[in-house]
Amino acid sequence: MKSMQDIYPQQKTKESSKTDSFFHFLDNFKTKIKQVFNVSENEDSISVQRGLPASAMNKIMLCNPLSVSIPEQYGGRGGHVHETLAMLSAASYESLGLSLTLGINSSLFLQPVAKYGQESVKAPIFKRFLNNKNMGGLMITEPNHGSDALNMQTYYVKQNEHYHIKGTKHWGGLTGLADYWLITARQRMPDGNLKRDIDFFICDVNGANQNIEVEEYFENLGLYMIPYGRNRIDLTVPGSQRLQPNTTGIHMMIDMIHRSRIYFPGIGLGFIKRMLDEAILHAQNRKVGGKNLLNYDQVQQRLSRLQSSYTICSAFCSRSSEIADIKNDLVRYDLEANIIKSVTSDLMHEASQSLLQLTGAEGYKLNHIAGRSVVDSRPFQIFEGSNDILYAQISEAFLKLMRIAKESNFLRFLDNYNLTARATEYLKEQLNFDIYVQMSQRKLVELGNVISRIVSMNYVIKLSGKGFRNDLISGALTTLKQEITATISTYAFKNTSLVVENYEENGSWLNLNKY
């Protein structure tokens, strides 16, 4: 029996029309940012100056890229995960700074407001983003409380129908530029102590008594497009601008941070693809010893690892699109969020280092994409959770699951765990050993690296089942297997060396030589 599509092929389903609409939107966005970043007379100046010229940003924002993170009932495209990931990827292919700017707006402002904002404030905020091209950011980190965010000292007190917020925040992306901020604070009690729980408040810097004073702009090493600095908070916001958690504020913050980490592959994929394309093009055109670089085995090895990173990040995007909808509570996805963020950022920096190695001295310039990408990609391994900390947390979460299962053999546990069961078929020899619960922090970090790559392999195998091309899948699996094998060897090696603080005592070779 023929379907309606067979009888009336010119008539499209509502779903296919949405898909066509999105690809048209995406193509238009790609064209615009390519024009902005690839105009020869602008390219060098845009890459090395602080900030993005207002005229260039205005051209980009005419495409309304942030509409992908705004619900349909407020005039946006609906907040679909795959659309946001694709938009971020398109932006990062041309500019990592631009993609992070849009990612900050999407993951750290618009999505939290859409999920937790009070109805009375959503419509005017989303309207200003769509019509006036406003921007928003997030302020959590404080000078003495980075990774220790739960002990933040910024506080608030309730004053009738308003909240007075006071403290200091720093390293908020878009410092001095954003029109809106989400600001975290703890309630100060009458005795002066601060509550353990955390609240989020929307600050409209154009609203009465809501101005934020920038005390210092930082000379950040990379990501020149994004201003960072130290901000003095002393403002009052209406009660309607307090976010409404479903349970606690800490629970809400974890949901937001996990969702942001799970969106990292959107930024990572476009960036890695650019590194890969630049590396292949350079290897095709650069001749050494009478032949181009593609003919050298070490170059092939670097390019194949770059291509594997592209495939792994594609698998991450596929997984993120399955779980990251704002309707989902991502608090319980701590293991996946930490793995996706840490591995993606590792792959990004490794990709930039490979491109720089291939381009040689020419790439070691701030206005060359290779050198610039090294410094731009590095902070992704630090912000939103330092990778060293995340790898240790991954191990701790995994060991807890093993204790609950009363299983000490690594392979047997992995064989029965949903995030690793597909991958163990490739690694039976390497993984067949016992895990002991008590281990040093350095071993937790090394084991976290191993676990993260096994889960990554599982994602890649799952991507294969969706029809992703087999040669790319095969290359990624080989790369991951090699990396897992090497890291397990490192994990098995006993190293308890400690720093020698007074190392200068009898630590000078010059003083020991006889002249």
Short mmCIF file of C-alpha atoms in Angstrom, two decimals, residues 1 3 22 32 176 238 240 343 389 401 424 467 502:
data_model
loop_
_atom_site.label_atom_id
_atom_site.label_comp_id
_atom_site.label_asym_id
_atom_site.label_seq_id
_atom_site.Cartn_x
_atom_site.Cartn_y
_atom_site.Cartn_z
CA MET A 1 0.00 0.00 0.00
CA SER A 3 1.97 6.05 1.66
CA PHE A 22 16.76 24.15 10.20
CA LYS A 32 27.51 34.65 7.35
CA GLY A 176 31.16 43.96 30.93
CA PRO A 238 12.91 41.98 41.99
CA SER A 240 10.46 37.60 40.02
CA VAL A 343 37.58 13.82 26.83
CA ILE A 389 39.44 16.73 39.21
CA LEU A 401 29.18 1.36 41.55
CA THR A 424 34.78 -4.78 26.37
CA GLY A 467 25.18 4.10 9.97
CA ASN A 502 64.04 22.22 49.72
#
